[in-house]
């Protein structure tokens, strides 16, 4: 099933999140042929969980820590997320990599801990502008995926991957659907190389300046299995349009 996800990033307080859902849920009621995922900030997970009771919309977290518990000030464990009925965790978002300095090694540990906890990681990968200009897109994406899956190569079917070119995030300049298709097909080939028993259950999402106007074009590409939407997911009407765009 296609996966259309909202990454609210550091936006929407708990009361704003509730107001969002009051508008959003009626707009997507009854949609069963695609999975809808909301990833609010940690502080809104609890109210969003309650508001989603009886709805098929899923709840995701934007980050996690890999240790089970202990002296890790400011971090959030997978057990904490599970109790809030979180089923997906965004791991390795470019903002985590490039603003907060997350390494491939840390991202690998987070992916492993999500799998152990039974939560499905949405692993984010993507090249920076200078890497794209140097013709390194495929190499960067391959390295990020291989390192994130290091030691857990047999679990390729247990996660989803978001291809989010860094230069397209929040810039209003998305990749072309054709360019995204090339990278998505490459990612699917790579998963088959990494794991000879790969069954193709990994959805490859596109993220980066998706909006209600371009969403349908991305979704018409053969290997685009969903979207990860930032800015345009902050308005319930615009995100509902994206959900219904194909
Ligand atoms: P924008 O949709 O704002 O470009 O953000 C994309 C993104 O980073 C989703 O995780």
PDB file of C-alpha atoms in Angstrom, residues 97-98 101-110 140 143-145 147-149:
ATOM      1  CA  UNK A  97      22.351  14.484   9.937  1.00  0.00           C
ATOM      2  CA  UNK A  98      23.372  18.021   9.028  1.00  0.00           C
ATOM      3  CA  UNK A 101      25.560  15.892  13.394  1.00  0.00           C
ATOM      4  CA  UNK A 102      24.076  12.387  13.340  1.00  0.00           C
ATOM      5  CA  UNK A 103      26.547   9.920  11.873  1.00  0.00           C
ATOM      6  CA  UNK A 104      25.832   6.877   9.737  1.00  0.00           C
ATOM      7  CA  UNK A 105      26.953   4.783  12.699  1.00  0.00           C
ATOM      8  CA  UNK A 106      24.382   6.372  15.016  1.00  0.00           C
ATOM      9  CA  UNK A 107      21.695   6.021  12.357  1.00  0.00           C
ATOM     10  CA  UNK A 108      22.560   2.319  12.020  1.00  0.00           C
ATOM     11  CA  UNK A 109      22.098   1.880  15.795  1.00  0.00           C
ATOM     12  CA  UNK A 110      18.750   3.658  15.649  1.00  0.00           C
ATOM     13  CA  UNK A 140      25.952   8.996  -1.597  1.00  0.00           C
ATOM     14  CA  UNK A 143      26.713   4.582   1.050  1.00  0.00           C
ATOM     15  CA  UNK A 144      24.011   5.933   3.369  1.00  0.00           C
ATOM     16  CA  UNK A 145      21.808   2.877   2.836  1.00  0.00           C
ATOM     17  CA  UNK A 147      25.880   1.914   6.379  1.00  0.00           C
ATOM     18  CA  UNK A 148      22.382   2.245   7.859  1.00  0.00           C
ATOM     19  CA  UNK A 149      21.773  -1.462   7.183  1.00  0.00           C
TER      20      UNK A 149
END
